[in-house]
XYZ file of C-alpha atoms in Angstrom:
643
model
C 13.504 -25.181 14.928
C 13.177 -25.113 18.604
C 14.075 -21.877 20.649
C 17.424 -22.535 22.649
C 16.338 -20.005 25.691
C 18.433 -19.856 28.552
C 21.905 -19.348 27.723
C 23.304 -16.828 30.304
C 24.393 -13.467 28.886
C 27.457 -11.659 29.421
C 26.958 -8.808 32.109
C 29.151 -5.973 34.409
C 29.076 -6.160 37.641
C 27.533 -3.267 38.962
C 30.545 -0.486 40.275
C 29.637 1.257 43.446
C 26.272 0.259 43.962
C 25.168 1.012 40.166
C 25.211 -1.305 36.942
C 27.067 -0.550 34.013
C 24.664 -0.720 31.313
C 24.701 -2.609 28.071
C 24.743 -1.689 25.044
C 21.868 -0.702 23.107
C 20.274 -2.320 20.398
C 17.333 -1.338 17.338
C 15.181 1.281 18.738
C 11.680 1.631 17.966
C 10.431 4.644 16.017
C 9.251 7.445 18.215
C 6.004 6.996 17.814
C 6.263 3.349 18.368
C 3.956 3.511 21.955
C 1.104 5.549 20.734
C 0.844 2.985 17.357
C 1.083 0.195 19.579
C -2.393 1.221 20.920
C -3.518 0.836 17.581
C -1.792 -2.503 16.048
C -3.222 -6.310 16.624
C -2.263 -7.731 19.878
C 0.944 -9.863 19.571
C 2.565 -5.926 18.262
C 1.045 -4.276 21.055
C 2.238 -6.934 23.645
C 5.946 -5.988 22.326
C 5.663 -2.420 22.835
C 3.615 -1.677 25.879
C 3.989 -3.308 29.573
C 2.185 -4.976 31.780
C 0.872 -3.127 35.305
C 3.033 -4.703 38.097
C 3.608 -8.225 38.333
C 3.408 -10.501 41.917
C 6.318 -12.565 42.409
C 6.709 -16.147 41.023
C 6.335 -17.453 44.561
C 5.882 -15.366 47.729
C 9.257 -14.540 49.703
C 10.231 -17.073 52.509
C 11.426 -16.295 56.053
C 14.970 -16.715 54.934
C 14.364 -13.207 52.774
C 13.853 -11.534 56.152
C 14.108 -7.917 56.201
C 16.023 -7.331 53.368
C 13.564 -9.130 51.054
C 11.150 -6.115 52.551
C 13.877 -3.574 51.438
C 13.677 -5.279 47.868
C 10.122 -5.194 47.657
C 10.206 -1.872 48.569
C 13.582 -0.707 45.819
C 11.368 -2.953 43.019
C 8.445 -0.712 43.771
C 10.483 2.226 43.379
C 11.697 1.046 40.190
C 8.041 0.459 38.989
C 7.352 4.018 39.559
C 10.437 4.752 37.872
C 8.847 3.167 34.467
C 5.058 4.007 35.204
C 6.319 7.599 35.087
C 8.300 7.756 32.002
C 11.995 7.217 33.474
C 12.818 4.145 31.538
C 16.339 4.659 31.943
C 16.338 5.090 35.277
C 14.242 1.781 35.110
C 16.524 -0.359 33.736
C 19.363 0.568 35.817
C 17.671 -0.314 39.201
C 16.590 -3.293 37.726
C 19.450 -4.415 36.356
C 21.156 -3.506 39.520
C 18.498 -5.570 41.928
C 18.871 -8.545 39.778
C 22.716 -8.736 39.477
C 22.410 -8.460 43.410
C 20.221 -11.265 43.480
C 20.969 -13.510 40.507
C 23.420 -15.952 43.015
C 20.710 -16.647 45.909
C 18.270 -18.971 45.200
C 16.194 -17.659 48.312
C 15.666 -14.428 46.306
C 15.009 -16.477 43.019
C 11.379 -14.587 42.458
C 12.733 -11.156 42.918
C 15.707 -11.360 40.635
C 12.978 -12.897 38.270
C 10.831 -9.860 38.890
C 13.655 -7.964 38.653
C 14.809 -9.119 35.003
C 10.825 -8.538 34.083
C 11.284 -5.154 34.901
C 13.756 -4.506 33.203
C 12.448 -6.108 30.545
C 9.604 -4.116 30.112
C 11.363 -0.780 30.588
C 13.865 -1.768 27.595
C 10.110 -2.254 25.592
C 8.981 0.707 26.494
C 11.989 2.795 25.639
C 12.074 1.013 22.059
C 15.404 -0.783 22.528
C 13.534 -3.945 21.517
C 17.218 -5.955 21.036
C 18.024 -5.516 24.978
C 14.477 -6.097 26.083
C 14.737 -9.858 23.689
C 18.025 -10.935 25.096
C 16.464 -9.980 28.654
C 13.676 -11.774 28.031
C 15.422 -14.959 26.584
C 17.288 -14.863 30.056
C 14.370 -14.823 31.952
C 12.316 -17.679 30.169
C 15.745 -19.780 30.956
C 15.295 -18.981 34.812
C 12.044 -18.637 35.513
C 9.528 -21.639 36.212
C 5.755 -21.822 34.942
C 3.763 -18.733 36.460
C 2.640 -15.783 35.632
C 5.601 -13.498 34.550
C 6.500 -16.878 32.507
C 3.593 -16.400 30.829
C 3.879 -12.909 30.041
C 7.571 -13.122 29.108
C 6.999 -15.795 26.153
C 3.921 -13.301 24.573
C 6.134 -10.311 24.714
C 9.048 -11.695 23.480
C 7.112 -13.400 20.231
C 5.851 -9.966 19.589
C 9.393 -8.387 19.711
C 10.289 -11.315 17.583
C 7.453 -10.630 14.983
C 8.519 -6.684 15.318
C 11.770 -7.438 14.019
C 11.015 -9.687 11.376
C 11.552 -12.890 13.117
C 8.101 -14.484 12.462
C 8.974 -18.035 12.300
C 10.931 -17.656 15.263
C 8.117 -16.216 16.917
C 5.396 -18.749 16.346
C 8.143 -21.609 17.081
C 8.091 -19.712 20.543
C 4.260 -19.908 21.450
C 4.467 -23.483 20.022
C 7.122 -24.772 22.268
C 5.997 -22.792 25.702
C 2.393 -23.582 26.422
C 1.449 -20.999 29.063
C -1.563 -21.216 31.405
C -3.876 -19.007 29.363
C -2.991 -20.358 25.829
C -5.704 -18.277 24.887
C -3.973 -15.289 24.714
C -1.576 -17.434 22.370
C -3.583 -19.212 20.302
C -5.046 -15.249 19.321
C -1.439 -14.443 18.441
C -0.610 -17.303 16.352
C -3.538 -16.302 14.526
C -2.633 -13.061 13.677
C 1.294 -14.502 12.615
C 0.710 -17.397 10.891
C -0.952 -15.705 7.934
C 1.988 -13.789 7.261
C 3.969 -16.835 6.960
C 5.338 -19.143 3.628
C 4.335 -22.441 1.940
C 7.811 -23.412 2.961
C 7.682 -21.625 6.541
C 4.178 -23.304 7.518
C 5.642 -26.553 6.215
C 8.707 -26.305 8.430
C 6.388 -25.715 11.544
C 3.922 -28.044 11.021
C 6.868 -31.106 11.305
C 8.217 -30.019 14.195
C 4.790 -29.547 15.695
C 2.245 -32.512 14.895
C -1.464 -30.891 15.153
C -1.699 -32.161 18.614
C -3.009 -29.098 20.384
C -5.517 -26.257 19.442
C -2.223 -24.071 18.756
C -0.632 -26.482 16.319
C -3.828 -27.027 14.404
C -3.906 -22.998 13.752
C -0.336 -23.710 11.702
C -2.042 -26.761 10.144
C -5.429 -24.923 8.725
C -3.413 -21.920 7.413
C -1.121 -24.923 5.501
C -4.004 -26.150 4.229
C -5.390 -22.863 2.986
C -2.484 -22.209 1.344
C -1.855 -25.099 -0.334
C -5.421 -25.158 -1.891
C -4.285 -21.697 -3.360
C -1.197 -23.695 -4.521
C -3.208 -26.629 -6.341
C -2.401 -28.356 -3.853
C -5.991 -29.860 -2.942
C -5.160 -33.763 -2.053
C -2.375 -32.841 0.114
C -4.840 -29.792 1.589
C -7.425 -32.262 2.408
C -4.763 -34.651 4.144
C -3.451 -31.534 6.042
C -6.796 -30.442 7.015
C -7.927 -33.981 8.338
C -5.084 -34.173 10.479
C -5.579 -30.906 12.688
C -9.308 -31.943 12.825
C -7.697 -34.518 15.181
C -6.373 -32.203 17.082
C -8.714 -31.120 18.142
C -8.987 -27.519 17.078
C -10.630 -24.367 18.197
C -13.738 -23.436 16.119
C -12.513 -21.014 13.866
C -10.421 -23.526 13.116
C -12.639 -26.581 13.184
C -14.626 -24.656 10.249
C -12.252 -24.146 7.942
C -10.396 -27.269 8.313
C -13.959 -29.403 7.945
C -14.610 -27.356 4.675
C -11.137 -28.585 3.225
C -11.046 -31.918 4.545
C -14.753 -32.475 2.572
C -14.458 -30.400 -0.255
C -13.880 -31.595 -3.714
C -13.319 -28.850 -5.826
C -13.569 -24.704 -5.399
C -14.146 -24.072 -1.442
C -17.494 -21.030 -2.349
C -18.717 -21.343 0.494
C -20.444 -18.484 3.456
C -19.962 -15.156 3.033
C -16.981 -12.665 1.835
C -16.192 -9.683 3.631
C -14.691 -6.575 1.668
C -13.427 -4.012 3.687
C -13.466 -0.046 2.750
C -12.094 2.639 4.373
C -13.496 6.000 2.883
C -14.277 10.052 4.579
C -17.682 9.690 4.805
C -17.797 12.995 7.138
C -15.335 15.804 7.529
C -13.788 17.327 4.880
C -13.846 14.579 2.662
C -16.995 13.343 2.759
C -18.550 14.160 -0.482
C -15.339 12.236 -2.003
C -15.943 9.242 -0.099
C -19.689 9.090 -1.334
C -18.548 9.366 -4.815
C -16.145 6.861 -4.203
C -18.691 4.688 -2.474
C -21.280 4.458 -4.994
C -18.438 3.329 -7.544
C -18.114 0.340 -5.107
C -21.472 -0.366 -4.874
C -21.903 -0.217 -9.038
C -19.216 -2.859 -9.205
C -20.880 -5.253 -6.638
C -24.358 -4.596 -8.390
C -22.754 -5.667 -11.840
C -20.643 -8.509 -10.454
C -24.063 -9.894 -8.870
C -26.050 -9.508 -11.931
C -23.097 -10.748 -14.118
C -22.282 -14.391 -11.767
C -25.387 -14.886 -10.158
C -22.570 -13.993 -7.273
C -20.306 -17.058 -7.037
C -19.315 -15.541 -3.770
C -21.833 -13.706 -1.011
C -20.316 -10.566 -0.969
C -20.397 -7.908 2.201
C -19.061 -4.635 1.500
C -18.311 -3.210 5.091
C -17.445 0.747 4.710
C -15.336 2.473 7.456
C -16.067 6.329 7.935
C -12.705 7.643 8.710
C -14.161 10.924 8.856
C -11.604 12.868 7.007
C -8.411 12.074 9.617
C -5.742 10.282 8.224
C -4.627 9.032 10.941
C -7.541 6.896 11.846
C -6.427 4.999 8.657
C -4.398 2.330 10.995
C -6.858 1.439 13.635
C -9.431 0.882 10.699
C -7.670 -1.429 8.977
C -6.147 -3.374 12.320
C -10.037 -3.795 12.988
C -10.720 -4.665 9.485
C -8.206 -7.543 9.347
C -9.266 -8.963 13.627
C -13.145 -9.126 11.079
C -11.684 -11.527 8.123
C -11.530 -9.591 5.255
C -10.243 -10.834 2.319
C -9.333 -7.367 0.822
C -9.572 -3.425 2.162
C -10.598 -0.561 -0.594
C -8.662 2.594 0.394
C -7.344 4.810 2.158
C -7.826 7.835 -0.093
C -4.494 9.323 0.661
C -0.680 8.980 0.269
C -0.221 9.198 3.955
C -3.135 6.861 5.454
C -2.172 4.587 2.187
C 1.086 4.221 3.983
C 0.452 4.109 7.874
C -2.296 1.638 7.100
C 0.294 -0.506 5.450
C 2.350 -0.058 8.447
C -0.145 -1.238 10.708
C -0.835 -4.326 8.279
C 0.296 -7.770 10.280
C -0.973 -10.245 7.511
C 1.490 -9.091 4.405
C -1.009 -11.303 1.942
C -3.896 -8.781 3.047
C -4.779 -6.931 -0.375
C -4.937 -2.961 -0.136
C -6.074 -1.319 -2.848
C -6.374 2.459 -2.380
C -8.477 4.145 -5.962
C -6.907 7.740 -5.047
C -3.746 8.050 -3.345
C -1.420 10.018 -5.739
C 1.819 8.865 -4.794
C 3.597 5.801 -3.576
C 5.840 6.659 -0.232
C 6.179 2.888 0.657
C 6.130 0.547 -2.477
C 4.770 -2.596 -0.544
C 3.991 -6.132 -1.230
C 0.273 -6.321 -2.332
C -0.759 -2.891 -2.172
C -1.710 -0.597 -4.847
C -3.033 2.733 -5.876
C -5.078 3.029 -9.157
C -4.111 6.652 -9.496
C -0.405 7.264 -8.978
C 0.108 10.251 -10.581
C 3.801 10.257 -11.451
C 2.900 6.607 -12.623
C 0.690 7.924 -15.089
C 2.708 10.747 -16.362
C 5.960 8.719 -16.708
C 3.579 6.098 -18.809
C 2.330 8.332 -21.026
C 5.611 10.252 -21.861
C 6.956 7.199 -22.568
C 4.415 5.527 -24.662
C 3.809 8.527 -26.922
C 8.018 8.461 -27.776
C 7.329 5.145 -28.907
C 4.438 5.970 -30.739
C 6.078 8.910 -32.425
C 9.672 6.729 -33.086
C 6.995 4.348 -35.018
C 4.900 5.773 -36.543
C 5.689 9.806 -37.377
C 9.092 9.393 -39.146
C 9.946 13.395 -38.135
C 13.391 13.516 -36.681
C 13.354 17.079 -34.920
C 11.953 16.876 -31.377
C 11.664 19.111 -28.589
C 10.595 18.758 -24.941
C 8.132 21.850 -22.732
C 7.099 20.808 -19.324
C 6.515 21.845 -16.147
C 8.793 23.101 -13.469
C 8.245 20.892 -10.586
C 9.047 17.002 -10.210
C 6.402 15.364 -11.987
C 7.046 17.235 -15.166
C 10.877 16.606 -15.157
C 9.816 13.123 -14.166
C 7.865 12.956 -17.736
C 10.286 15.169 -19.320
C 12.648 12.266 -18.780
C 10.179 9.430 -19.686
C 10.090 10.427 -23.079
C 13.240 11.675 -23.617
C 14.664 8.444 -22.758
C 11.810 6.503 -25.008
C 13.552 8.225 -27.902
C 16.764 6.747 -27.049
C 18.300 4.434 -29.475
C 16.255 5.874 -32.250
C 16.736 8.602 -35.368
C 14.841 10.966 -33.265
C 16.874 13.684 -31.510
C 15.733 15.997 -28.411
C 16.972 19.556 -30.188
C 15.851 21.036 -26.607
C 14.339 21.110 -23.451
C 12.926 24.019 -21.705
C 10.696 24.159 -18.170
C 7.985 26.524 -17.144
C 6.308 27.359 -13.922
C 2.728 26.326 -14.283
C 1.414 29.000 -11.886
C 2.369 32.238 -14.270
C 0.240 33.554 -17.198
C 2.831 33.980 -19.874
C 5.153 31.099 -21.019
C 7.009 33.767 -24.479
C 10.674 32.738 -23.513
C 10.670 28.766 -22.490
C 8.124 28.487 -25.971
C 10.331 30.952 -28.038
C 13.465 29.010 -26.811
C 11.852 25.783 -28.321
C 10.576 26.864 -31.408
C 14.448 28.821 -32.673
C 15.014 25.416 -33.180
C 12.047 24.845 -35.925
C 11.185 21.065 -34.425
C 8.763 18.977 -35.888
C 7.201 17.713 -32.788
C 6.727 19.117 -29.396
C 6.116 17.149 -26.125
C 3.948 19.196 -23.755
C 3.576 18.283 -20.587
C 0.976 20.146 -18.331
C -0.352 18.763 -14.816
C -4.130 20.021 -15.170
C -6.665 21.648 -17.381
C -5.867 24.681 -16.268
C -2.552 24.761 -17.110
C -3.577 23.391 -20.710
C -6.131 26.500 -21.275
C -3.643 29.312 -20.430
C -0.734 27.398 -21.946
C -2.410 25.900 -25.745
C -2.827 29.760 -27.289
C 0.857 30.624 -26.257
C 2.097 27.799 -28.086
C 0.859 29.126 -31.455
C 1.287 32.374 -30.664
C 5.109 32.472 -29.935
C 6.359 30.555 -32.637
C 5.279 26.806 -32.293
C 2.156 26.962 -34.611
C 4.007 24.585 -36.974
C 4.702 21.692 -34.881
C 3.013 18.491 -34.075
C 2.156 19.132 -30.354
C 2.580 16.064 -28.106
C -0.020 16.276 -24.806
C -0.219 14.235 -21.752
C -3.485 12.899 -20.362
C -5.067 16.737 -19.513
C -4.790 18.116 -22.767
C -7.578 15.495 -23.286
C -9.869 16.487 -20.823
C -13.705 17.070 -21.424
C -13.203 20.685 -19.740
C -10.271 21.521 -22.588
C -11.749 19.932 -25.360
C -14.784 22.106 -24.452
C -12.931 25.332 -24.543
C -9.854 24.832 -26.905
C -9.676 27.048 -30.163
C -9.271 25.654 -33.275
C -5.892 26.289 -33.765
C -4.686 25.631 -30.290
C -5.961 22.127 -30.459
C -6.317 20.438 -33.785
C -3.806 18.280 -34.850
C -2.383 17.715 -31.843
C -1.758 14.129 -30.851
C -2.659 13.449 -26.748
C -1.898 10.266 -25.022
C -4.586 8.880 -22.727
C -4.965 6.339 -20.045
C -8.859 7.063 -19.721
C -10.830 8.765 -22.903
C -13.965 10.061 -21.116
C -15.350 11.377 -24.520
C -15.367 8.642 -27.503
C -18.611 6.870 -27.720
C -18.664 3.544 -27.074
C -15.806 3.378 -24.671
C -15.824 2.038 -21.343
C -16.073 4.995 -19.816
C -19.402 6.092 -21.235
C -21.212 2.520 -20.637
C -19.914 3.428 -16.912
C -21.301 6.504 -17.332
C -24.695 5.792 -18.459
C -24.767 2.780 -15.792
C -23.715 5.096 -13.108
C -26.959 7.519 -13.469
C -29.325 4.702 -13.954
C -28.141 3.546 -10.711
C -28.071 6.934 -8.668
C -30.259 9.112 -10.539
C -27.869 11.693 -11.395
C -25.384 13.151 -13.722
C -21.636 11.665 -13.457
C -20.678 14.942 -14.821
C -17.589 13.509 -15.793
C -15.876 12.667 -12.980
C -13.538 10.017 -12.458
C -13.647 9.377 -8.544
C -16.510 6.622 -8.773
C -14.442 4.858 -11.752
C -11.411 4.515 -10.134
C -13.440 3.070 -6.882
C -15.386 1.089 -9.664
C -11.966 -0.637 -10.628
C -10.264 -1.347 -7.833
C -13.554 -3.415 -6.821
C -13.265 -5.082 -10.373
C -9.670 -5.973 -9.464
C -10.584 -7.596 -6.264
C -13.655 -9.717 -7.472
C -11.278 -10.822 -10.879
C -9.088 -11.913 -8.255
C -12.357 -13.803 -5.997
C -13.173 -15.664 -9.104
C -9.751 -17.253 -9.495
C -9.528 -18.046 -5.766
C -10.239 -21.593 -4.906
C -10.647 -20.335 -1.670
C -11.606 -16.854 -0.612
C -8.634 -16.123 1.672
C -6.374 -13.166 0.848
C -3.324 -15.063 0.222
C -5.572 -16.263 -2.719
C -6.523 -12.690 -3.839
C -2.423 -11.352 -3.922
C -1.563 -14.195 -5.376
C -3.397 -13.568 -8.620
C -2.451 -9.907 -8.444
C 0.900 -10.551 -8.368
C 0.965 -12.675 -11.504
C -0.073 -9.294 -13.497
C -3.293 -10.040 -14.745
C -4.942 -7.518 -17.738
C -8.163 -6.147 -16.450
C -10.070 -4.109 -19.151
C -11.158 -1.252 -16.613
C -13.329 1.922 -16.758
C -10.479 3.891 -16.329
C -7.868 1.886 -19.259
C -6.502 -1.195 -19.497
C -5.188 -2.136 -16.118
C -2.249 -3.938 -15.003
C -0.739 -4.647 -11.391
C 2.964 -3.833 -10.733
C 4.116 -5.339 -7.617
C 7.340 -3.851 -7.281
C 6.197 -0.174 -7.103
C 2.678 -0.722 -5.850
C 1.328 0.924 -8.806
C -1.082 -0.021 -11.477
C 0.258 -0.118 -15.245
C -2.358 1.325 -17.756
C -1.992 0.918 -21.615
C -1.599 4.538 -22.831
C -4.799 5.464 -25.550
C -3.196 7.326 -28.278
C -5.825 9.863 -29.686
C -5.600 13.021 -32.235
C -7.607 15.919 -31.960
C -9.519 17.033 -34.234
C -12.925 19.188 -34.949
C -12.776 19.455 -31.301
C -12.868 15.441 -31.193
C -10.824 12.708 -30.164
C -10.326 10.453 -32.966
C -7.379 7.893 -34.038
C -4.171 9.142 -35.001
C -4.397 9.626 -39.309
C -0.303 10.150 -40.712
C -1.100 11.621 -43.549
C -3.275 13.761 -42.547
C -1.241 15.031 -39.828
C 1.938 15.260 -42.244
C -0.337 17.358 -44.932
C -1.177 19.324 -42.257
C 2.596 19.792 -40.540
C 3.857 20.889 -44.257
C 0.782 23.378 -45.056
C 1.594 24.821 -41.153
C 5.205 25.175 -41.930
C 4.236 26.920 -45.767
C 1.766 29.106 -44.037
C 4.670 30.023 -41.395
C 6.952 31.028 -44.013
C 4.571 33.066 -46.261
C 3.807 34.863 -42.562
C 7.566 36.055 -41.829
C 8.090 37.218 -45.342
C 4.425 39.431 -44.772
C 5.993 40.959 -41.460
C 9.367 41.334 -43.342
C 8.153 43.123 -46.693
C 5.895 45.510 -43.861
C 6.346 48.912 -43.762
C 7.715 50.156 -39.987
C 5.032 52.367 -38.775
């Protein structure tokens, strides 16, 4: 387990006075420095540098003048990286301790050399030179100050670039003078860690030191979420002997007595919503969905846990998203609630250090980053491809028509559900007679609809993104030749706005599938509903921000009354076995591998203006009176006189 540092690596002698440079390794992202400002400590410790550093030991006579010289070229180096010349760095560092590497008189300076260049390799993002730099100094230099600096810089390059273990095994085996500084790092690593990792650590370093006894509390924790508890408890009584820090001492003292559930002080939630800016009338919808869920899950448990809701205003700028959640995770929380979009869904997750650290965003529409616990409640293409899907099935089952045909939108999404149900219809009797895509922006849709109904299908999948779409669309359907098939709608054909303002004939008898019916009595949704205005005093008016807060707070107090122990390895850990949560918004299931949340898909048939349960034979009386009524209309148009 223990770091071998100090094996001498391979290097040109410098040619004419300059060094031939190595080669370069991983580079950081450009924007690597300006995150770093944002990130917990051990990341920014890998990415930016320390101001200039003294030598190890001050330069003895035998230096003479041209130790002044070398003072004086190392100075001119540090200006070199202050100012943004990294390259130009590294090479008159690299130079300087080549030069010096041989005399043991100049010892310091090819140490403060090497440090240099060190941090100029950091700061340029070539994070595989600056490690093997560093490794070469920690096997040359003796306890001081650069020491020091080199171990915490090169655990953070190590945790950069996915070398945790390796990492913490570093602070573990090179106590510095201000341990500190390392004990805060091992904090923020060790979360991040295994069962099998922590157990690995914890042999090779006995809880003998405040350090060791931070890998020895996080075993513990984790091994209570395990059902683990005797062999928690014996963990837990060893790094009391340690003895720990308090933070430490706490924990460890509430495992080492505890026999049963640890429900003990209070839970912190985190929340990161636009409370100003742009966004701010979102966030206080979204807000007051959070707050209905804490209300109920107080009233409901007598509140098993004391629960703290702490809301971050990110006033409407995505990219405060990071810093929020960095702060939110230095505080303890078991879980963060948010951001509210894609982008500051993913840069938050970037920023994450502990990868157990449940994010649950209510609104981001798509997925860039599919990460380990992390969802969104309202991934659109998610939803889409479910529904398409589920209403195939639905109509293999239980319609028995054979003639099928697919209309939907032009742009990704639609082909996306386009493809959902045609492949749901695979290995069926049902065959896809055609396909044909319109842009949802025009007004008139007469060729894609006439193309689709030449081939006289029975049913018709209809995919539209938004109300909108559904209103201008639903008339041109009948009127262009389709007013004798079984129309197929995703989740906005059942809207409250459409249902409103549909026709007769452009909406009964068409079958809609649903992840949310807002309009059924009796549903979740309306006891929501009528909760929500008791609570705030106004009219939800049918919208489904608050719910989808509402639910992704239900998701993370299901998971708090599992946890033996409110920690957030507890919290994922439930989440990841896929539990069914019957939610405002439908029947919710996690799915880890595409950060998404599965929902059952309602299926519903319109009717009188209504959503009620599919009937078969009613819709198959109606489908053959349609397709009687269509015929008896061609041969009136036919037998018409021209004019």
């Amino acid at each position: 387990m223990r770091d071998k540092i100090g094996q001498e690596h391979g290097r040109a002698e410098p040619v004419g006075g300059m060094p031939v440079r190595t080669g370069r390794a991983e580079r950081c992202h450009p924007g690597t420095l300006v995150a770093c400002v944002l990130v917990p400590t051990f990341v920014a410790a890998a990415c930016a540098f320390p101001g200039r550093a003294e030598p190890d030991a001050p330069i003895g006579p035998a230096a003479g003048t041209d130790a002044r010289l070398a003072v004086e070229a190392l100075q001119r180096a540090e200006t070199d990286l202050e100012e943004g010349r990294f390259e130009d760095a590294v090479s008159a560092a690299d130079s300087l301790y080549l030069s010096w590497s041989r005399d043991r008189s100049l010892e310091s300076l090819a140490n403060r050399a090497l440090w240099l260049k060190a941090r100029a390799l950091q700061a340029d993002g070539l994070l595989g030179d600056a490690g093997s730099t560093l490794e070469t100094l920690l096997g040359r230099a003796e306890a001081g100050p650069i020491r020091d600096e080199a171990v915490i810089s090169l655990a953070g390059i190590r945790s950069q670039t996915g070398e945790p273990v390796r990492a913490a095994d570093l602070l573990l085996d090179n106590p510095t003078a201000n341990d500190e500084r390392q004990r805060d790092l091992l904090r923020e690593l060790v979360p991040g860690l295994s069962l099998t990792q922590l157990r690995g650590l914890a042999r090779e370093y006995p809880a003998s030191s405040a350090a060791a006894a931070i890998v020895h509390v996080q075993l513990a924790q984790l091994l209570i979420v395990e059902d683990e508890p005797d062999s928690a408890r014996r963990v837990a009584r060893r790094a009391l002997e340690a003895p720990p820090d308090a933070a430490e001492r706490d924990i460890a003292t509430l495992i080492a007595e505890s026999t049963g559930s640890l429900r003990e002080g209070t839970v912190r939630i985190g929340a990161i919503l636009p409370l100003s800016g742009r966004f701010g009338g979102v966030g206080q919808l979204l807000q007051e969905g959070l707050e209905l869920a804490l209300d109920g899950y107080r009233a409901r448990s007598g509140e098993a846990f004391t629960i703290q809701l702490v809301v971050r205003d990110d006033g409407s700028d995505p990219e405060r998203a990071p810093a929020l959640l960095t702060e939110f995770e230095r505080e303890g929380v078991v879980a963060v609630i948010g951001p509210i979009r894609s982008e500051s869904f993913a840069a938050a997750l970037r920023a994450r250090v502990n990868p157990r650290l449940l994010v649950l965003s209510p609104t981001a529409t798509e997925v860039l980053e599919p990460t380990r616990n992390a969802y969104t409640l309202y991934e659109q293409g998610r939803l889409d491809r479910d529904v398409a899907a589920d209403l195939a099935d639905w109509t293999a089952g239980e319609l028995g028509l054979l003639r099928a045909a697919v209309l939907h939108p032009l742009d990704r999404a639609g082909r996306s559900a386009a493809s959902a149900f045609e492949a749901g219809l695979g290995g069926t009797n049902v065959t896809v007679l055609a396909s044909s895509a319109y842009n949802p922006d025009s007004t008139t849709f007469k060729e894609p609809v006439e193309t689709l109904a030449a081939q006289e299908p029975d049913i018709v999948f209809v995919s539209a993104p938004n109300p909108r779409s559904v209103l201008t669309l639903a008339p041109q359907l009948y009127y262009y030749g389709l007013d004798h098939s079984i129309i197929l709608g995703t989740s906005a054909w059942g809207d409250p706005a459409v249902l409103r303002r549909l026709a007769r004939n452009d909406g009964d008898y068409r079958i809609i599938g649903l992840w949310v019916d807002r309009t059924s009595p009796g549903t979740p949704w309306q006891r929501f509903a009528l909760d929500y205005e008791r609570k705030y005093r106004k009219s939800l008016r049918e919208n489904i921000l608050p719910a989808l807060s509402f639910d992704a707070m239900q998701l993370i107090l299901a998971a708090l009354d599992d946890a033996r122990l409110p920690i957030p390895a507890a919290l994922s850990a439930y989440l990841e076995r896929r539990p069914v949560l019957a939610g405002v918004t439908g029947q919710l299931e996690t799915d880890p591998t595409t950060s998404t949340i599965r929902r059952s898909t309602q299926i519903r048939m319109l009717y009188d203006g209504q959503l009620v349960r599919p009937d078969r034979t009613r819709l198959l009386n109606w489908l053959t009176d349609a397709r009687v009524a269509a015929v008896e209309r061609r041969e009136r148009e036919r037998d018409r006189p021209p004019e």
